[in-house]
């Protein structure tokens, strides 16, 4: 087993170099680095023995998360299980489904009213009282670990709630916290910054700054109650590293690094995706390699595809959401064409070794159409107009739409918005569309077969529908994203074993795909080769010795025999791993509407 001093010796030159690049002009940098190193030694000394054993196991298998055994689930504790104890009670179901990764949405202390769904953190060391305690959290992490399930939580490190003790100290002009946030006495600097920054939530406040009661102005990229931290101050880095390591020692295995694109501010720029943001993540990564080596980072960067991928490195974020694939699955369901999705798999899917995508059909958040305009132009598609079409389609403003999404930050004049809703409601189940179940299964077949960690929003596997009850909750009524965050669908889970119900039909189909994936070594890792099918409605790719073909059309589609002429002699007779039926390709192949095959 690698000792603390050995890891410190290996990582310290990198950490020192990163600190120098970030903070070399700060007189306090040297003292803060020395204090940080002392913090790391103390944190390692407090790390439980079973977590040290896990560190050793995962250092020996750096690609453990790329296994075909991996399956993720994500939920809100209160909505899905009531409390942390309720989550523990659902572990038998998690094992039934096959989960090896559980992402609990924000559960730390946050303001009762203005919490942005928990993303305004008031304390990283306290659980919301209605959910339980930190003792409950640590016990849950241990029980999940004993059942082969890695615990994932959000690490909201770009900003804190205005009720955090650091924020209260800064508001009171406490010298210890005076430089923890970007606070200015007048509008001179805010006006200069706002010449180049963009408004993220214009419905909440204009620009990037909000006024304080004492006349000063504080940077708030998102909501007015979420104050951005000043990472130009090395004391902020050290303080946040302490919070990170505290969570690691409670048994957290993966941190979803929230809003990574925004963590460094620079006058005269957009203050998004700056080089220093990557240096900060690499420095946090080095901290973990020293004092919590099994902890992984998952980046959340819903930005241009070229910017998403640069956060994904073994020495930065080992995992990343795949927002492009998610958006293009929905694009293909709406257009019935696979051009953009096939292009993304061919040109934007590959990642560095020892990293992986987290692939998902939808998340707790809205859907934004993150494809690159230059990619769309290769097919003669105008990106602006195509986004307008997709927005109209998914909020049922387009003739013949099967979707029942709800617009988020809607601008009817321009057609600009993002889309909220559950998978089932977006895919047509709420509208009673005959193809809904097949669309839902098709979408999940893509995330389960393209490589990486497939992530299911729990409840979607039984077809939960939109929850319009959010309109009756004052704190949620103005945020349509809550429509896609329904409470635990007890009735649907109760009928999951009844194939005569929609829930049972869906659950059986998705559960079958999970089982097949678990027993198919070709689905490990992330290597993928696109197969050009010659049919605009049929997606094709090769995973090892498995050929995947998927029909996104509402009609049967045929692939001619010559499409399979390149297969080795005697290899045209294949078996569909999902159904177990033989599939001879020598005479071509016809796929039913929304049908897919995994051909071995």
Coordinates of C-alpha atoms in Angstrom, one line a residue:
X1 CA 0.0 0.0 0.0
X2 CA 1.3 3.5 -0.9
X3 CA 2.0 5.5 2.2
X4 CA 0.9 9.1 2.8
X5 CA 4.5 10.3 2.5
X6 CA 5.0 8.5 -0.7
X7 CA 1.9 10.0 -2.2
X8 CA 2.8 13.4 -0.9
X9 CA 6.3 13.1 -2.5
X10 CA 4.7 12.1 -5.8
X11 CA 2.1 14.9 -5.9
X12 CA 3.8 17.8 -4.1
X13 CA 5.7 19.1 -7.1
X14 CA 2.5 19.2 -9.1
X15 CA 0.6 20.9 -6.3
X16 CA 3.4 23.5 -5.7
X17 CA 3.5 24.2 -9.4
X18 CA -0.2 24.7 -9.6
X19 CA -0.2 26.9 -6.5
X20 CA 2.6 29.0 -8.0
X21 CA 0.7 29.5 -11.2
X22 CA -2.5 30.4 -9.4
X23 CA -1.2 32.3 -6.4
X24 CA 2.4 33.3 -7.1
X25 CA 1.5 37.0 -6.9
X26 CA -0.2 36.6 -3.4
X27 CA 2.1 37.2 -0.4
X28 CA 0.1 34.7 1.6
X29 CA 0.5 31.9 -0.9
X30 CA 3.5 30.2 0.8
X31 CA 1.9 30.2 4.2
X32 CA -1.4 28.9 2.9
X33 CA 0.3 26.0 1.1
X34 CA 2.2 25.0 4.2
X35 CA -1.1 25.1 6.2
X36 CA -2.8 23.1 3.5
X37 CA -0.1 20.4 3.7
X38 CA -0.7 20.2 7.4
X39 CA -4.4 19.9 6.8
X40 CA -3.8 17.0 4.4
X41 CA -1.8 15.1 6.9
X42 CA -4.5 15.6 9.6
X43 CA -7.2 14.5 7.2
X44 CA -5.3 11.3 6.3
X45 CA -4.8 10.6 9.9
X46 CA -8.6 10.8 10.5
X47 CA -9.4 8.7 7.4
X48 CA -11.3 5.5 8.5
X49 CA -9.5 2.2 7.9
X50 CA -12.1 0.8 5.5
X51 CA -11.8 3.9 3.3
X52 CA -8.0 3.4 3.2
X53 CA -8.6 -0.1 2.1
X54 CA -10.9 1.2 -0.7
X55 CA -8.1 3.7 -1.6
X56 CA -5.7 0.7 -2.1
X57 CA -8.2 -1.3 -4.1
X58 CA -9.0 1.5 -6.5
X59 CA -5.4 2.7 -6.9
X60 CA -4.7 -0.9 -8.1
X61 CA -7.6 -0.7 -10.6
X62 CA -7.8 2.8 -11.9
X63 CA -10.4 2.0 -14.5
X64 CA -12.9 0.4 -12.0
X65 CA -15.6 2.9 -13.0
X66 CA -15.4 1.9 -16.7
X67 CA -16.6 -1.6 -16.0
X68 CA -19.7 -2.9 -17.8
X69 CA -21.0 -3.7 -14.3
X70 CA -21.4 0.0 -13.5
X71 CA -24.9 1.4 -13.3
X72 CA -25.8 4.8 -11.8
X73 CA -29.0 6.1 -10.3
X74 CA -29.8 9.6 -9.2
X75 CA -32.6 10.9 -6.9
X76 CA -33.5 13.6 -4.3
X77 CA -33.5 12.1 -0.8
X78 CA -36.7 13.8 0.3
X79 CA -38.7 13.1 -2.9
X80 CA -37.6 9.5 -3.4
X81 CA -37.2 8.2 0.1
X82 CA -38.2 10.9 2.6
X83 CA -35.0 10.7 4.7
X84 CA -31.5 9.2 4.7
X85 CA -33.0 6.3 6.7
X86 CA -35.5 5.9 3.9
X87 CA -32.7 5.7 1.3
X88 CA -31.1 2.9 3.4
X89 CA -34.5 1.0 3.3
X90 CA -34.4 1.2 -0.5
X91 CA -31.0 -0.5 -0.8
X92 CA -32.6 -3.9 -1.6
X93 CA -34.3 -2.3 -4.6
X94 CA -31.1 -0.7 -5.7
X95 CA -29.5 -4.1 -5.7
X96 CA -32.5 -5.5 -7.6
X97 CA -32.0 -2.9 -10.3
X98 CA -28.3 -3.4 -10.4
X99 CA -27.0 0.0 -9.1
X100 CA -23.3 0.4 -8.3
X101 CA -23.4 4.2 -8.1
X102 CA -26.0 6.3 -6.3
X103 CA -26.0 10.1 -6.7
X104 CA -28.0 11.8 -3.9
X105 CA -29.0 15.3 -5.0
X106 CA -28.1 18.3 -2.8
X107 CA -28.8 17.3 0.8
X108 CA -26.6 19.7 2.8
X109 CA -27.9 22.6 4.9
X110 CA -29.5 25.3 2.7
X111 CA -31.9 28.2 3.2
X112 CA -35.5 27.0 3.7
X113 CA -36.9 29.2 1.0
X114 CA -34.1 30.3 -1.3
X115 CA -32.0 27.2 -1.9
X116 CA -32.1 26.7 -5.7
X117 CA -33.0 23.0 -5.1
X118 CA -30.2 22.7 -2.5
X119 CA -27.4 24.3 -4.7
X120 CA -27.2 27.2 -2.2
X121 CA -25.2 25.5 0.5
X122 CA -25.1 27.0 4.0
X123 CA -22.8 24.3 5.4
X124 CA -20.9 21.4 3.8
X125 CA -20.8 19.6 7.1
X126 CA -24.4 19.6 8.1
X127 CA -27.3 17.7 6.6
X128 CA -30.7 19.3 6.2
X129 CA -32.5 18.5 9.4
X130 CA -35.6 17.1 7.7
X131 CA -33.3 14.5 6.0
X132 CA -31.2 13.3 8.9
X133 CA -27.8 14.0 10.4
X134 CA -24.2 13.6 9.3
X135 CA -24.1 10.5 11.5
X136 CA -27.0 9.1 9.4
X137 CA -25.1 10.1 6.2
X138 CA -21.9 8.4 7.2
X139 CA -23.8 5.2 8.1
X140 CA -25.6 5.3 4.8
X141 CA -22.3 5.7 2.9
X142 CA -20.9 2.6 4.8
X143 CA -24.0 0.5 4.1
X144 CA -24.0 1.5 0.4
X145 CA -20.3 0.6 0.2
X146 CA -21.0 -2.8 1.8
X147 CA -23.5 -3.4 -1.0
X148 CA -21.2 -2.5 -3.8
X149 CA -22.7 1.0 -4.4
X150 CA -20.5 4.1 -4.6
X151 CA -21.9 7.2 -3.1
X152 CA -22.0 10.4 -5.2
X153 CA -22.9 13.9 -4.0
X154 CA -22.8 17.4 -5.4
X155 CA -19.9 19.6 -4.4
X156 CA -21.1 23.1 -5.0
X157 CA -17.8 24.9 -4.8
X158 CA -18.3 27.9 -7.1
X159 CA -20.6 29.7 -4.7
X160 CA -22.2 29.4 -1.2
X161 CA -25.5 30.5 0.2
X162 CA -25.6 34.0 1.5
X163 CA -26.3 32.3 4.9
X164 CA -23.0 30.4 5.0
X165 CA -20.8 31.5 7.9
X166 CA -18.2 32.6 5.4
X167 CA -20.8 34.9 3.7
X168 CA -22.0 36.2 7.0
X169 CA -18.4 37.0 8.0
X170 CA -17.8 38.8 4.7
X171 CA -21.0 40.8 5.2
X172 CA -19.9 41.8 8.7
X173 CA -16.5 42.8 7.3
X174 CA -14.7 40.2 9.3
X175 CA -11.0 40.4 8.1
X176 CA -10.9 36.6 8.0
X177 CA -13.6 36.4 5.3
X178 CA -13.4 39.8 3.8
X179 CA -11.7 38.4 0.7
X180 CA -13.7 35.2 0.4
X181 CA -16.1 36.7 -2.1
X182 CA -16.0 39.3 -4.9
X183 CA -17.5 42.3 -3.1
X184 CA -17.1 45.9 -4.2
X185 CA -18.0 49.2 -2.6
X186 CA -19.5 50.7 -5.7
X187 CA -20.5 49.9 -9.3
X188 CA -17.1 50.8 -10.9
X189 CA -15.7 47.2 -11.0
X190 CA -19.0 45.4 -11.4
X191 CA -19.8 47.6 -14.5
X192 CA -16.4 46.8 -16.0
X193 CA -16.8 43.0 -15.4
X194 CA -20.3 43.1 -16.8
X195 CA -19.1 44.5 -20.1
X196 CA -18.0 40.9 -21.0
X197 CA -20.0 38.5 -18.7
X198 CA -23.4 37.1 -19.6
X199 CA -26.6 36.9 -17.6
X200 CA -27.3 33.3 -16.6
X201 CA -30.6 33.8 -14.8
X202 CA -32.0 37.2 -16.1
X203 CA -35.3 36.5 -14.5
X204 CA -33.6 36.6 -11.1
X205 CA -31.4 39.6 -11.6
X206 CA -29.6 41.5 -14.3
X207 CA -25.9 41.1 -14.8
X208 CA -23.4 39.2 -12.6
X209 CA -23.7 41.3 -9.4
X210 CA -26.4 41.9 -6.8
X211 CA -26.6 44.8 -4.3
X212 CA -26.1 44.2 -0.5
X213 CA -28.0 46.0 2.2
X214 CA -24.9 48.1 3.1
X215 CA -24.6 49.5 -0.4
X216 CA -21.9 47.1 -1.6
X217 CA -22.1 44.7 -4.6
X218 CA -21.4 41.0 -4.6
X219 CA -20.8 38.7 -7.5
X220 CA -23.7 36.2 -7.9
X221 CA -23.5 34.4 -11.2
X222 CA -26.7 32.4 -10.6
X223 CA -29.3 33.5 -8.0
X224 CA -29.0 36.6 -5.9
X225 CA -28.6 34.4 -2.7
X226 CA -25.7 32.4 -4.2
X227 CA -22.5 34.4 -3.8
X228 CA -19.5 33.4 -5.9
X229 CA -16.3 32.6 -4.1
X230 CA -13.1 34.4 -4.8
X231 CA -10.6 31.7 -5.8
X232 CA -7.9 34.3 -6.3
X233 CA -7.5 34.1 -2.5
X234 CA -5.5 31.0 -1.6
X235 CA -7.3 30.9 1.7
X236 CA -10.5 30.1 -0.2
X237 CA -8.9 27.2 -1.9
X238 CA -7.6 25.8 1.4
X239 CA -10.9 26.2 3.1
X240 CA -12.8 24.4 0.3
X241 CA -10.2 21.7 0.2
X242 CA -11.0 21.1 3.9
X243 CA -14.7 20.7 3.1
X244 CA -13.9 18.3 0.2
X245 CA -11.7 16.1 2.4
X246 CA -14.3 16.1 5.2
X247 CA -16.8 14.7 2.8
X248 CA -14.4 12.1 1.5
X249 CA -13.8 10.9 5.0
X250 CA -17.5 10.4 5.5
X251 CA -17.5 7.9 2.7
X252 CA -18.3 9.9 -0.4
X253 CA -16.7 8.2 -3.4
X254 CA -17.4 10.7 -6.2
X255 CA -18.0 14.4 -6.1
X256 CA -20.1 16.1 -8.9
X257 CA -18.1 19.3 -9.3
X258 CA -20.9 21.8 -9.9
X259 CA -20.6 24.7 -12.3
X260 CA -16.9 24.1 -13.1
X261 CA -16.9 26.6 -16.0
X262 CA -17.5 29.6 -13.7
X263 CA -15.0 29.2 -10.9
X264 CA -12.3 31.7 -12.0
X265 CA -13.1 35.4 -12.8
X266 CA -11.0 37.6 -15.1
X267 CA -11.7 41.2 -16.0
X268 CA -12.2 41.6 -19.8
X269 CA -13.3 38.0 -20.3
X270 CA -16.6 36.1 -20.1
X271 CA -15.2 34.6 -16.8
X272 CA -16.2 31.1 -18.1
X273 CA -14.0 28.2 -19.0
X274 CA -10.8 30.1 -18.2
X275 CA -7.4 28.3 -18.0
X276 CA -7.3 28.9 -14.3
X277 CA -10.5 27.0 -13.8
X278 CA -8.6 23.9 -15.0
X279 CA -5.6 24.7 -12.7
X280 CA -8.0 24.9 -9.7
X281 CA -9.5 21.5 -10.5
X282 CA -6.1 20.0 -11.0
X283 CA -5.0 21.4 -7.7
X284 CA -8.0 19.9 -5.9
X285 CA -7.3 16.7 -7.7
X286 CA -3.7 16.7 -6.4
X287 CA -5.1 17.3 -2.9
X288 CA -7.3 14.1 -3.2
X289 CA -4.5 12.0 -4.6
X290 CA -2.6 12.8 -1.4
X291 CA -5.2 12.4 1.3
X292 CA -8.2 10.6 -0.3
X293 CA -6.8 8.8 -3.4
X294 CA -10.0 6.8 -4.3
X295 CA -12.2 10.0 -4.5
X296 CA -13.1 10.9 -8.1
X297 CA -14.4 14.1 -9.6
X298 CA -17.3 14.3 -12.1
X299 CA -17.5 17.6 -14.0
X300 CA -20.7 19.4 -14.7
X301 CA -20.0 21.6 -17.7
X302 CA -23.1 22.2 -19.8
X303 CA -21.2 24.3 -22.4
X304 CA -19.9 24.0 -26.0
X305 CA -18.8 20.5 -26.7
X306 CA -15.2 21.6 -27.2
X307 CA -15.2 23.1 -23.7
X308 CA -16.8 20.1 -22.1
X309 CA -14.1 17.7 -23.1
X310 CA -11.1 19.7 -21.8
X311 CA -12.2 19.2 -18.2
X312 CA -11.9 15.4 -18.6
X313 CA -8.4 14.2 -17.7
X314 CA -7.1 11.7 -15.1
X315 CA -5.4 14.6 -13.2
X316 CA -8.5 16.8 -13.4
X317 CA -12.1 15.3 -13.6
X318 CA -12.0 11.6 -14.3
X319 CA -15.7 11.6 -15.1
X320 CA -18.0 14.0 -16.9
X321 CA -21.6 14.3 -17.8
X322 CA -22.2 13.8 -21.5
X323 CA -24.7 16.6 -22.2
X324 CA -24.2 16.4 -26.0
X325 CA -25.2 12.8 -26.3
X326 CA -28.2 13.4 -24.0
X327 CA -29.4 16.3 -26.1
X328 CA -28.9 14.5 -29.4
X329 CA -30.8 11.4 -28.2
X330 CA -33.8 13.8 -27.8
X331 CA -33.0 15.5 -31.1
X332 CA -33.1 12.1 -32.9
X333 CA -36.4 11.1 -31.2
X334 CA -37.9 14.4 -32.4
X335 CA -36.5 14.5 -36.0
X336 CA -36.4 10.7 -36.4
X337 CA -32.9 11.2 -37.9
X338 CA -29.6 10.2 -36.4
X339 CA -27.2 12.4 -38.3
X340 CA -26.1 14.7 -35.4
X341 CA -26.0 11.8 -32.9
X342 CA -23.9 9.6 -35.2
X343 CA -21.5 12.6 -35.9
X344 CA -21.1 13.1 -32.1
X345 CA -20.3 9.5 -31.5
X346 CA -17.8 9.5 -34.3
X347 CA -16.1 12.8 -33.6
X348 CA -16.7 13.7 -30.0
X349 CA -17.0 10.4 -28.0
X350 CA -13.4 9.5 -27.5
X351 CA -11.8 10.4 -24.2
X352 CA -8.3 10.1 -22.6
X353 CA -7.4 6.8 -20.9
X354 CA -8.6 6.4 -17.3
X355 CA -11.6 8.6 -17.8
X356 CA -15.2 8.0 -18.8
X357 CA -18.5 9.7 -19.8
X358 CA -21.5 9.6 -17.5
X359 CA -24.3 9.0 -20.1
X360 CA -27.9 9.9 -19.2
X361 CA -31.3 10.3 -20.9
X362 CA -32.2 13.3 -18.7
X363 CA -31.2 14.8 -15.4
X364 CA -32.8 16.8 -12.6
X365 CA -32.1 19.9 -14.7
X366 CA -33.6 21.3 -17.9
X367 CA -32.5 20.1 -21.3
X368 CA -30.5 22.6 -23.4
X369 CA -29.6 22.1 -27.0
X370 CA -25.8 22.1 -26.6
X371 CA -24.8 20.9 -30.0
X372 CA -22.2 23.0 -31.8
X373 CA -23.6 25.2 -34.6
X374 CA -20.6 24.3 -36.8
X375 CA -21.5 20.6 -36.4
X376 CA -25.0 21.2 -37.5
X377 CA -23.9 23.2 -40.5
X378 CA -22.2 20.1 -41.9
X379 CA -25.7 18.8 -42.5
X380 CA -27.1 22.1 -43.7
X381 CA -28.9 22.7 -40.4
X382 CA -29.2 26.3 -39.0
X383 CA -28.5 25.9 -35.3
X384 CA -30.7 28.8 -34.2
X385 CA -33.7 27.7 -36.2
X386 CA -33.2 24.0 -35.2
X387 CA -33.2 24.9 -31.5
X388 CA -36.4 26.8 -32.0
X389 CA -38.0 23.7 -33.6
X390 CA -36.8 21.5 -30.8
X391 CA -38.1 23.8 -28.2
X392 CA -41.5 24.0 -29.9
X393 CA -41.6 20.2 -30.4
X394 CA -40.8 19.3 -26.8
X395 CA -43.4 21.8 -25.3
X396 CA -46.1 20.6 -27.6
X397 CA -46.2 23.7 -29.8
X398 CA -45.3 21.8 -33.0
X399 CA -48.0 19.9 -34.9
X400 CA -47.9 16.1 -34.3
X401 CA -45.6 16.4 -31.2
X402 CA -45.8 13.5 -28.8
X403 CA -43.9 15.4 -26.1
X404 CA -45.4 17.1 -23.0
X405 CA -42.4 19.1 -21.7
X406 CA -42.6 22.4 -19.9
X407 CA -40.6 25.4 -21.0
X408 CA -37.9 26.7 -18.6
X409 CA -37.0 30.4 -18.9
X410 CA -39.4 30.7 -21.9
X411 CA -39.2 33.6 -24.3
X412 CA -42.2 33.2 -26.7
X413 CA -41.1 36.1 -28.8
X414 CA -37.7 34.5 -29.7
X415 CA -38.7 30.9 -29.2
X416 CA -35.7 30.6 -26.8
X417 CA -36.2 28.3 -23.8
X418 CA -35.0 25.1 -22.3
X419 CA -37.0 22.0 -21.6
X420 CA -38.2 20.5 -18.3
X421 CA -39.9 17.2 -17.9
X422 CA -39.6 13.5 -17.0
X423 CA -38.4 11.0 -19.6
X424 CA -41.9 9.4 -19.9
X425 CA -43.7 12.8 -20.4
X426 CA -41.1 13.9 -23.0
X427 CA -41.3 10.6 -24.8
X428 CA -45.0 10.5 -25.2
X429 CA -46.4 8.4 -22.3
X430 CA -48.3 11.3 -20.8
X431 CA -49.8 12.1 -24.2
X432 CA -50.9 8.4 -24.7
X433 CA -48.7 8.0 -27.8
X434 CA -48.4 4.4 -29.0
X435 CA -44.6 4.6 -29.4
X436 CA -43.8 6.0 -26.0
X437 CA -42.6 2.9 -24.2
X438 CA -40.4 1.9 -27.1
X439 CA -38.9 5.4 -27.3
X440 CA -38.1 5.3 -23.6
X441 CA -36.4 1.9 -23.9
X442 CA -34.6 3.0 -27.1
X443 CA -33.2 6.1 -25.3
X444 CA -32.0 4.0 -22.4
X445 CA -30.4 1.4 -24.8
X446 CA -28.1 4.1 -26.1
X447 CA -26.8 5.2 -22.7
X448 CA -26.4 1.6 -21.7
X449 CA -24.4 0.6 -24.8
X450 CA -22.2 3.5 -25.8
X451 CA -19.6 3.2 -23.0
X452 CA -19.0 4.9 -19.7
X453 CA -21.3 5.0 -16.7
X454 CA -25.0 4.9 -17.6
X455 CA -27.1 7.0 -15.2
X456 CA -30.9 6.6 -14.6
X457 CA -33.0 9.3 -13.0
X458 CA -34.7 6.9 -10.5
X459 CA -38.4 6.5 -11.2
X460 CA -37.9 6.9 -15.0
X461 CA -37.4 3.1 -15.2
X462 CA -41.1 2.7 -14.3
X463 CA -42.3 5.6 -16.4
X464 CA -43.0 8.4 -13.9
X465 CA -44.8 11.3 -15.4
X466 CA -44.5 15.1 -14.9
X467 CA -45.5 16.4 -11.5
X468 CA -47.5 19.6 -12.0
X469 CA -48.0 19.9 -8.2
X470 CA -44.9 22.1 -8.2
X471 CA -47.1 25.0 -9.2
X472 CA -48.8 24.8 -5.8
X473 CA -45.5 25.2 -3.9
X474 CA -44.6 28.9 -3.7
X475 CA -40.8 28.2 -3.6
X476 CA -41.0 26.1 -6.7
X477 CA -43.8 27.7 -8.8
X478 CA -41.5 30.0 -10.8
X479 CA -39.0 27.2 -11.6
X480 CA -40.5 24.7 -14.1
X481 CA -37.6 22.3 -13.6
X482 CA -39.5 20.9 -10.6
X483 CA -42.0 19.4 -13.0
X484 CA -39.4 16.8 -13.7
X485 CA -38.7 16.1 -10.1
X486 CA -41.8 14.1 -9.0
X487 CA -42.1 12.3 -5.7
X488 CA -41.5 8.6 -5.4
X489 CA -44.0 6.9 -7.9
X490 CA -45.2 4.3 -5.4
X491 CA -48.0 3.0 -7.6
X492 CA -45.7 2.5 -10.6
X493 CA -43.1 0.7 -8.5
X494 CA -45.9 -1.5 -7.0
X495 CA -46.7 -2.8 -10.5
X496 CA -43.2 -3.1 -11.8
X497 CA -43.5 -6.9 -11.9
X498 CA -46.8 -6.8 -13.8
X499 CA -46.1 -7.0 -17.6
X500 CA -49.6 -5.9 -18.3
X501 CA -48.9 -2.4 -16.9
X502 CA -46.8 0.4 -18.6
X503 CA -44.6 0.4 -15.5
X504 CA -44.1 -3.4 -15.7
X505 CA -43.4 -3.3 -19.4
X506 CA -40.9 -0.6 -19.1
X507 CA -39.2 -2.0 -16.0
X508 CA -38.8 -5.5 -17.6
X509 CA -37.3 -4.0 -20.7
X510 CA -34.8 -1.8 -19.0
X511 CA -33.9 -4.4 -16.4
X512 CA -33.2 -6.8 -19.3
X513 CA -30.8 -4.3 -20.9
X514 CA -29.0 -3.8 -17.6
X515 CA -28.5 -7.6 -17.2
X516 CA -27.3 -8.0 -20.8
X517 CA -24.8 -5.2 -20.3
X518 CA -23.5 -6.7 -17.1
X519 CA -22.8 -10.0 -18.9
X520 CA -21.2 -8.4 -22.0
X521 CA -17.5 -7.6 -21.6
X522 CA -17.6 -5.6 -24.9
X523 CA -19.6 -2.9 -23.2
X524 CA -16.8 -2.1 -20.8
X525 CA -14.6 0.9 -21.4
X526 CA -15.5 3.6 -23.9
X527 CA -14.0 2.5 -27.2
X528 CA -16.6 2.9 -30.0
X529 CA -16.5 2.7 -33.8
X530 CA -19.3 4.3 -35.7
X531 CA -21.0 2.2 -38.4
X532 CA -22.5 4.2 -41.3
X533 CA -25.8 2.5 -42.0
X534 CA -26.7 4.4 -45.1
X535 CA -30.1 5.0 -43.6
X536 CA -30.8 8.4 -42.0
X537 CA -33.0 6.9 -39.4
X538 CA -30.8 4.0 -38.2
X539 CA -27.8 4.6 -35.9
X540 CA -25.0 2.0 -35.9
X541 CA -21.9 1.5 -33.9
X542 CA -19.5 -1.3 -32.9
X543 CA -18.5 -2.1 -29.3
X544 CA -15.9 -4.8 -29.5
X545 CA -17.6 -7.8 -31.1
X546 CA -21.1 -6.4 -30.6
X547 CA -22.8 -4.5 -33.4
X548 CA -25.5 -2.0 -32.2
X549 CA -28.2 -0.9 -34.6
X550 CA -31.1 1.4 -33.6
X551 CA -34.0 2.7 -35.6
X552 CA -35.2 6.1 -34.5
X553 CA -38.0 6.2 -37.0
X554 CA -41.7 5.7 -36.4
X555 CA -41.7 3.3 -39.3
X556 CA -39.9 0.0 -40.2
X557 CA -36.5 0.7 -41.8
X558 CA -34.4 -1.7 -43.9
X559 CA -30.6 -2.0 -44.2
X560 CA -29.6 -3.7 -47.4
X561 CA -27.3 -6.7 -47.4
X562 CA -24.4 -4.8 -48.9
X563 CA -24.2 -2.8 -45.7
X564 CA -22.9 -6.0 -44.0
X565 CA -20.7 -7.0 -46.9
X566 CA -17.6 -5.9 -45.0
X567 CA -18.2 -8.4 -42.2
X568 CA -15.7 -11.4 -42.2
X569 CA -16.9 -14.5 -44.0
X570 CA -19.2 -16.5 -41.9
X571 CA -19.9 -13.6 -39.5
X572 CA -23.1 -12.4 -41.0
X573 CA -25.2 -14.8 -38.7
X574 CA -25.5 -13.1 -35.4
X575 CA -27.6 -13.3 -32.2
X576 CA -29.4 -10.4 -30.7
X577 CA -28.2 -10.3 -27.1
X578 CA -31.4 -8.6 -25.9
X579 CA -33.9 -11.1 -27.3
X580 CA -31.7 -14.1 -27.8
X581 CA -33.0 -14.6 -31.3
X582 CA -30.8 -15.3 -34.3
X583 CA -30.4 -12.4 -36.7
X584 CA -29.0 -13.4 -40.1
X585 CA -27.6 -10.4 -41.9
X586 CA -26.8 -12.0 -45.2
X587 CA -30.1 -10.8 -46.8
X588 CA -30.2 -7.5 -45.0
X589 CA -32.1 -6.4 -41.9
X590 CA -35.4 -4.8 -41.2
X591 CA -35.9 -3.0 -37.9
X592 CA -39.4 -2.2 -36.6
X593 CA -40.2 1.3 -35.4
X594 CA -37.9 2.2 -32.5
X595 CA -36.4 -1.3 -32.5
X596 CA -32.7 -1.8 -31.7
X597 CA -30.5 -4.8 -31.7
X598 CA -27.2 -5.7 -29.9
X599 CA -25.7 -8.2 -32.3
X600 CA -23.0 -10.6 -31.1

